[in-house]
Structure formats: C-alpha cells, structure tokens
PDB file of C-alpha atoms in Angstrom:
ATOM      1  CA  LEU A   1      49.268 173.725 124.392  1.00 50.00           C
ATOM      2  CA  ASP A   2      49.890 170.060 123.677  1.00 58.00           C
ATOM      3  CA  ASP A   3      48.954 170.277 120.026  1.00 70.00           C
ATOM      4  CA  PRO A   4      51.122 168.739 117.294  1.00 71.00           C
ATOM      5  CA  GLY A   5      52.560 172.092 116.230  1.00 71.00           C
ATOM      6  CA  ILE A   6      53.945 172.712 119.703  1.00 80.00           C
ATOM      7  CA  ALA A   7      54.926 169.109 120.385  1.00 82.00           C
ATOM      8  CA  ARG A   8      57.440 169.327 117.526  1.00 87.00           C
ATOM      9  CA  LEU A   9      59.153 172.401 118.967  1.00 90.00           C
ATOM     10  CA  ALA A  10      62.470 172.294 120.774  1.00 91.00           C
ATOM     11  CA  PRO A  11      62.068 171.436 124.476  1.00 90.00           C
ATOM     12  CA  GLU A  12      63.051 174.919 125.694  1.00 91.00           C
ATOM     13  CA  ARG A  13      60.402 176.543 123.479  1.00 92.00           C
ATOM     14  CA  ARG A  14      57.736 174.065 124.651  1.00 92.00           C
ATOM     15  CA  ARG A  15      58.606 174.824 128.287  1.00 91.00           C
ATOM     16  CA  ARG A  16      58.569 178.570 127.675  1.00 93.00           C
ATOM     17  CA  LEU A  17      55.160 178.395 125.965  1.00 94.00           C
ATOM     18  CA  ARG A  18      53.676 176.196 128.686  1.00 91.00           C
ATOM     19  CA  LEU A  19      55.016 178.419 131.462  1.00 94.00           C
ATOM     20  CA  ALA A  20      53.726 181.533 129.702  1.00 95.00           C
ATOM     21  CA  ARG A  21      50.301 179.918 129.393  1.00 92.00           C
ATOM     22  CA  ILE A  22      50.311 179.214 133.142  1.00 94.00           C
ATOM     23  CA  VAL A  23      51.355 182.810 133.870  1.00 96.00           C
ATOM     24  CA  LEU A  24      48.436 184.046 131.750  1.00 95.00           C
ATOM     25  CA  ALA A  25      45.980 181.645 133.397  1.00 94.00           C
ATOM     26  CA  LEU A  26      47.057 182.825 136.848  1.00 95.00           C
ATOM     27  CA  GLY A  27      46.848 186.490 135.781  1.00 95.00           C
ATOM     28  CA  LEU A  28      50.322 187.250 137.108  1.00 95.00           C
ATOM     29  CA  SER A  29      52.225 190.420 136.306  1.00 95.00           C
ATOM     30  CA  PRO A  30      55.741 189.885 134.930  1.00 95.00           C
ATOM     31  CA  PRO A  31      57.399 190.641 138.325  1.00 96.00           C
ATOM     32  CA  GLU A  32      54.996 188.270 140.103  1.00 96.00           C
ATOM     33  CA  ALA A  33      55.625 185.579 137.491  1.00 96.00           C
ATOM     34  CA  ARG A  34      59.414 185.974 137.712  1.00 95.00           C
ATOM     35  CA  SER A  35      59.219 185.699 141.488  1.00 95.00           C
ATOM     36  CA  LEU A  36      57.030 182.591 141.350  1.00 95.00           C
ATOM     37  CA  LEU A  37      59.219 180.862 138.775  1.00 95.00           C
ATOM     38  CA  ALA A  38      62.397 181.723 140.689  1.00 94.00           C
ATOM     39  CA  ARG A  39      60.879 180.343 143.917  1.00 94.00           C
ATOM     40  CA  ARG A  40      59.958 177.170 142.029  1.00 93.00           C
ATOM     41  CA  ARG A  41      63.600 176.950 140.941  1.00 92.00           C
ATOM     42  CA  TRP A  42      63.077 177.347 137.214  1.00 93.00           C
ATOM     43  CA  GLY A  43      66.193 178.334 135.312  1.00 91.00           C
ATOM     44  CA  ARG A  44      67.192 181.935 134.754  1.00 91.00           C
ATOM     45  CA  GLU A  45      66.173 181.799 131.073  1.00 90.00           C
ATOM     46  CA  GLU A  46      62.651 180.473 131.764  1.00 92.00           C
ATOM     47  CA  THR A  47      62.247 182.881 134.683  1.00 94.00           C
ATOM     48  CA  ARG A  48      63.036 185.808 132.396  1.00 93.00           C
ATOM     49  CA  ARG A  49      61.481 184.808 129.080  1.00 94.00           C
ATOM     50  CA  ALA A  50      58.199 183.077 130.037  1.00 96.00           C
ATOM     51  CA  PRO A  51      56.800 186.168 131.838  1.00 97.00           C
ATOM     52  CA  ALA A  52      57.948 188.384 128.937  1.00 96.00           C
ATOM     53  CA  LEU A  53      56.193 186.057 126.496  1.00 96.00           C
ATOM     54  CA  ALA A  54      53.002 186.071 128.570  1.00 96.00           C
ATOM     55  CA  ALA A  55      53.100 189.882 128.775  1.00 96.00           C
ATOM     56  CA  LEU A  56      53.483 190.136 124.992  1.00 95.00           C
ATOM     57  CA  ALA A  57      50.527 187.818 124.404  1.00 94.00           C
ATOM     58  CA  ALA A  58      48.382 189.727 126.903  1.00 94.00           C
ATOM     59  CA  SER A  59      49.301 193.132 125.491  1.00 94.00           C
ATOM     60  CA  ALA A  60      48.556 192.044 121.907  1.00 94.00           C
ATOM     61  CA  ARG A  61      44.878 191.971 122.740  1.00 85.00           C
ATOM     62  CA  SER A  62      44.754 195.753 123.149  1.00 90.00           C
ATOM     63  CA  LEU A  63      46.588 196.840 119.985  1.00 94.00           C
ATOM     64  CA  ARG A  64      44.373 199.350 118.198  1.00 93.00           C
ATOM     65  CA  THR A  65      46.631 201.274 115.801  1.00 95.00           C
ATOM     66  CA  PRO A  66      49.268 200.380 113.208  1.00 94.00           C
ATOM     67  CA  GLU A  67      51.840 202.186 115.387  1.00 95.00           C
ATOM     68  CA  ALA A  68      50.893 200.037 118.375  1.00 96.00           C
ATOM     69  CA  ALA A  69      51.081 196.870 116.266  1.00 96.00           C
ATOM     70  CA  TRP A  70      54.533 197.776 114.953  1.00 97.00           C
ATOM     71  CA  THR A  71      55.733 198.710 118.439  1.00 96.00           C
ATOM     72  CA  TRP A  72      54.569 195.276 119.646  1.00 97.00           C
ATOM     73  CA  ILE A  73      56.259 193.482 116.730  1.00 96.00           C
ATOM     74  CA  LEU A  74      59.555 195.316 117.201  1.00 96.00           C
ATOM     75  CA  GLU A  75      59.546 194.652 120.951  1.00 95.00           C
ATOM     76  CA  ALA A  76      58.811 190.967 120.394  1.00 95.00           C
ATOM     77  CA  GLU A  77      61.553 190.749 117.760  1.00 94.00           C
ATOM     78  CA  SER A  78      64.106 192.477 119.976  1.00 91.00           C
ATOM     79  CA  ASP A  79      63.393 189.935 122.734  1.00 88.00           C
ATOM     80  CA  GLY A  80      63.566 187.051 120.234  1.00 92.00           C
ATOM     81  CA  LEU A  81      59.991 186.116 121.145  1.00 95.00           C
ATOM     82  CA  LEU A  82      57.980 187.086 118.063  1.00 95.00           C
ATOM     83  CA  ASP A  83      57.311 183.556 116.806  1.00 93.00           C
ATOM     84  CA  ASP A  84      56.477 182.224 120.257  1.00 95.00           C
ATOM     85  CA  ALA A  85      54.281 185.227 121.099  1.00 95.00           C
ATOM     86  CA  ALA A  86      52.279 184.758 117.889  1.00 93.00           C
ATOM     87  CA  LEU A  87      52.048 181.017 118.547  1.00 93.00           C
ATOM     88  CA  LEU A  88      50.846 181.542 122.119  1.00 93.00           C
ATOM     89  CA  LEU A  89      48.422 184.272 121.088  1.00 93.00           C
ATOM     90  CA  GLY A  90      46.987 181.953 118.435  1.00 90.00           C
ATOM     91  CA  ARG A  91      46.164 179.401 121.146  1.00 89.00           C
ATOM     92  CA  LEU A  92      44.147 181.819 123.286  1.00 89.00           C
ATOM     93  CA  GLY A  93      40.913 181.811 121.294  1.00 88.00           C
ATOM     94  CA  LYS A  94      39.338 182.857 118.015  1.00 91.00           C
ATOM     95  CA  ALA A  95      39.883 186.639 118.234  1.00 90.00           C
ATOM     96  CA  PRO A  96      43.471 186.316 119.506  1.00 91.00           C
ATOM     97  CA  ARG A  97      44.135 183.804 116.699  1.00 91.00           C
ATOM     98  CA  ARG A  98      43.027 186.394 114.114  1.00 93.00           C
ATOM     99  CA  ARG A  99      45.199 189.011 115.836  1.00 94.00           C
ATOM    100  CA  ALA A 100      48.180 186.612 115.803  1.00 94.00           C
ATOM    101  CA  ARG A 101      47.757 185.986 112.071  1.00 94.00           C
ATOM    102  CA  ALA A 102      47.508 189.715 111.340  1.00 94.00           C
ATOM    103  CA  LEU A 103      50.611 190.481 113.406  1.00 95.00           C
ATOM    104  CA  ALA A 104      52.557 187.646 111.764  1.00 93.00           C
ATOM    105  CA  ARG A 105      51.571 188.901 108.278  1.00 94.00           C
ATOM    106  CA  ARG A 106      52.608 192.426 109.184  1.00 94.00           C
ATOM    107  CA  ALA A 107      55.926 191.222 110.650  1.00 94.00           C
ATOM    108  CA  ARG A 108      56.761 189.334 107.429  1.00 93.00           C
ATOM    109  CA  ARG A 109      56.415 192.457 105.276  1.00 91.00           C
ATOM    110  CA  PRO A 110      59.673 193.699 103.804  1.00 91.00           C
ATOM    111  CA  ARG A 111      60.987 196.684 105.736  1.00 90.00           C
ATOM    112  CA  PRO A 112      63.669 199.180 104.841  1.00 89.00           C
ATOM    113  CA  ARG A 113      66.848 199.190 106.912  1.00 92.00           C
ATOM    114  CA  VAL A 114      67.758 202.648 108.109  1.00 96.00           C
ATOM    115  CA  ARG A 115      70.791 202.805 110.360  1.00 96.00           C
ATOM    116  CA  VAL A 116      70.586 205.666 112.837  1.00 97.00           C
ATOM    117  CA  SER A 117      72.552 205.622 116.083  1.00 97.00           C
ATOM    118  CA  GLY A 118      72.133 207.500 119.322  1.00 96.00           C
ATOM    119  CA  GLU A 119      75.201 209.508 118.333  1.00 96.00           C
ATOM    120  CA  ASP A 120      73.435 210.538 115.115  1.00 97.00           C
ATOM    121  CA  VAL A 121      70.410 211.727 117.099  1.00 96.00           C
ATOM    122  CA  VAL A 122      72.568 213.704 119.520  1.00 96.00           C
ATOM    123  CA  ARG A 123      74.521 215.326 116.667  1.00 96.00           C
ATOM    124  CA  TRP A 124      71.545 216.013 114.375  1.00 96.00           C
ATOM    125  CA  LEU A 125      69.236 217.410 117.031  1.00 95.00           C
ATOM    126  CA  ALA A 126      71.738 218.938 119.452  1.00 92.00           C
ATOM    127  CA  VAL A 127      70.162 217.061 122.355  1.00 92.00           C
ATOM    128  CA  ARG A 128      71.920 215.596 125.360  1.00 93.00           C
ATOM    129  CA  PRO A 129      72.410 211.834 125.560  1.00 94.00           C
ATOM    130  CA  GLY A 130      69.770 210.204 127.733  1.00 94.00           C
ATOM    131  CA  PRO A 131      66.358 208.579 127.770  1.00 95.00           C
ATOM    132  CA  VAL A 132      64.932 211.022 125.219  1.00 93.00           C
ATOM    133  CA  VAL A 133      67.412 209.717 122.633  1.00 95.00           C
ATOM    134  CA  GLY A 134      66.330 206.126 123.283  1.00 95.00           C
ATOM    135  CA  ASP A 135      62.682 207.132 123.039  1.00 95.00           C
ATOM    136  CA  LEU A 136      63.287 208.916 119.728  1.00 96.00           C
ATOM    137  CA  LEU A 137      65.175 205.910 118.331  1.00 96.00           C
ATOM    138  CA  ALA A 138      62.369 203.535 119.368  1.00 95.00           C
ATOM    139  CA  ARG A 139      59.752 205.755 117.713  1.00 95.00           C
ATOM    140  CA  LEU A 140      61.961 206.070 114.632  1.00 97.00           C
ATOM    141  CA  ARG A 141      62.136 202.263 114.341  1.00 96.00           C
ATOM    142  CA  VAL A 142      58.332 202.192 114.262  1.00 96.00           C
ATOM    143  CA  ALA A 143      58.228 204.927 111.612  1.00 96.00           C
ATOM    144  CA  VAL A 144      60.739 202.950 109.507  1.00 97.00           C
ATOM    145  CA  ALA A 145      58.720 199.739 109.899  1.00 96.00           C
ATOM    146  CA  MET A 146      55.575 201.579 108.826  1.00 95.00           C
ATOM    147  CA  GLY A 147      57.329 202.905 105.721  1.00 93.00           C
ATOM    148  CA  GLU A 148      57.206 206.551 106.802  1.00 95.00           C
ATOM    149  CA  VAL A 149      61.026 206.760 106.791  1.00 96.00           C
ATOM    150  CA  ARG A 150      63.109 205.061 104.098  1.00 96.00           C
ATOM    151  CA  ASN A 151      66.634 206.471 104.481  1.00 96.00           C
ATOM    152  CA  ARG A 152      68.913 208.506 106.756  1.00 96.00           C
ATOM    153  CA  ARG A 153      67.931 211.835 105.204  1.00 96.00           C
ATOM    154  CA  GLU A 154      64.255 211.119 105.870  1.00 96.00           C
ATOM    155  CA  ALA A 155      65.158 209.884 109.356  1.00 97.00           C
ATOM    156  CA  ARG A 156      66.883 213.163 110.163  1.00 96.00           C
ATOM    157  CA  HIS A 157      63.910 215.150 108.879  1.00 95.00           C
ATOM    158  CA  TRP A 158      61.434 212.926 110.783  1.00 96.00           C
ATOM    159  CA  LEU A 159      63.431 213.250 114.008  1.00 96.00           C
ATOM    160  CA  SER A 160      63.580 217.046 113.640  1.00 93.00           C
ATOM    161  CA  GLY A 161      59.794 217.092 113.323  1.00 91.00           C
ATOM    162  CA  GLN A 162      59.423 214.982 116.458  1.00 88.00           C
ATOM    163  CA  VAL A 163      61.535 217.380 118.496  1.00 75.00           C
ATOM    164  CA  LEU A 164      59.609 220.384 117.180  1.00 71.00           C
ATOM    165  CA  ASN A 165      56.271 218.703 117.951  1.00 70.00           C
ATOM    166  CA  ARG A 166      57.369 217.926 121.516  1.00 64.00           C
ATOM    167  CA  GLY A 167      57.680 221.579 122.240  1.00 53.00           C
TER     168      GLY A 167
END
C-alpha cells in the first residue's frame, strides 16, 4: 500500500488502509480484528474503522446483483468509508480493481433524494416501530439508488408492495 496515491493521503487514512490490509492478510473477522487492534493499543477510531474497511473490501468480491452493489455502496457511504474501501479493493488484484472501478462509477451516478422517515413508514403501513421499519427503510434506500423510486408517492407505493410481498 505504499504507492504514491496512498502516500499523499492524510496520515489517519494511510493508517486505516494499512491496518485494513493487515486484517485482510490475516483473514480476521471484524470482531477478531477489533480485539487484536485494541490489545495492540490502537486508538478507538482505528480499532473501529480498519476492521469495517477490511470487511467492506472482502465483501465486495461477492457482489453479484445491482441490489447487492447498491447495498454495499450505501453501507460504505454511511460509514464514511466508500473512497477508502474502493481504494483498498483496487489494491487487491486485477479483478478487485475492476470491481472497485465499477463500484466507484456506480456510486458517482446522480441519485434522486427521497426523504422517508421511520415515522412515515409506521403511519403509511400501519406497522409497529421496530427492526422491520429499519429493514424497509434500508431496502427503500437501495430502490431509490437504483432509480426504482423517485419521490415520496412512489416510495409509499413501493413500501406497500414490500409489505404485501412479505406475507
């Protein structure tokens, strides 16, 4: 990871990328990596973010559908790790480099902004607050990113269809 593109990064990003690369090389799960880094007295930020970054890079290898790619992108964005995950993935070989480029291109596409809250879901669908609402909102974000939902009216209709399809 000591290439010129990484050498110019801020020190905390360089550390995070190097630690994530070590986590991948050792084949550690995120909990194992967090434990190891904490025992080695790395800071809280590195202990949390390096394993998450390594997990994102590892999981990118198995993305097979547009939904899975968008789910990965949105997760990486929400953690603030999209750029670093693509950078790390691009350093893991030829196929991962192609995957990183494809994910970065997809992430740069313009996306509509559709604001739907958990309260909206509860009110529209007459469901109780809880994990199902979070799951529906996460799946809705993917549908918005894919262009299947462009506004609140479509979001409400899409959500209604999801509840009906669940049974």
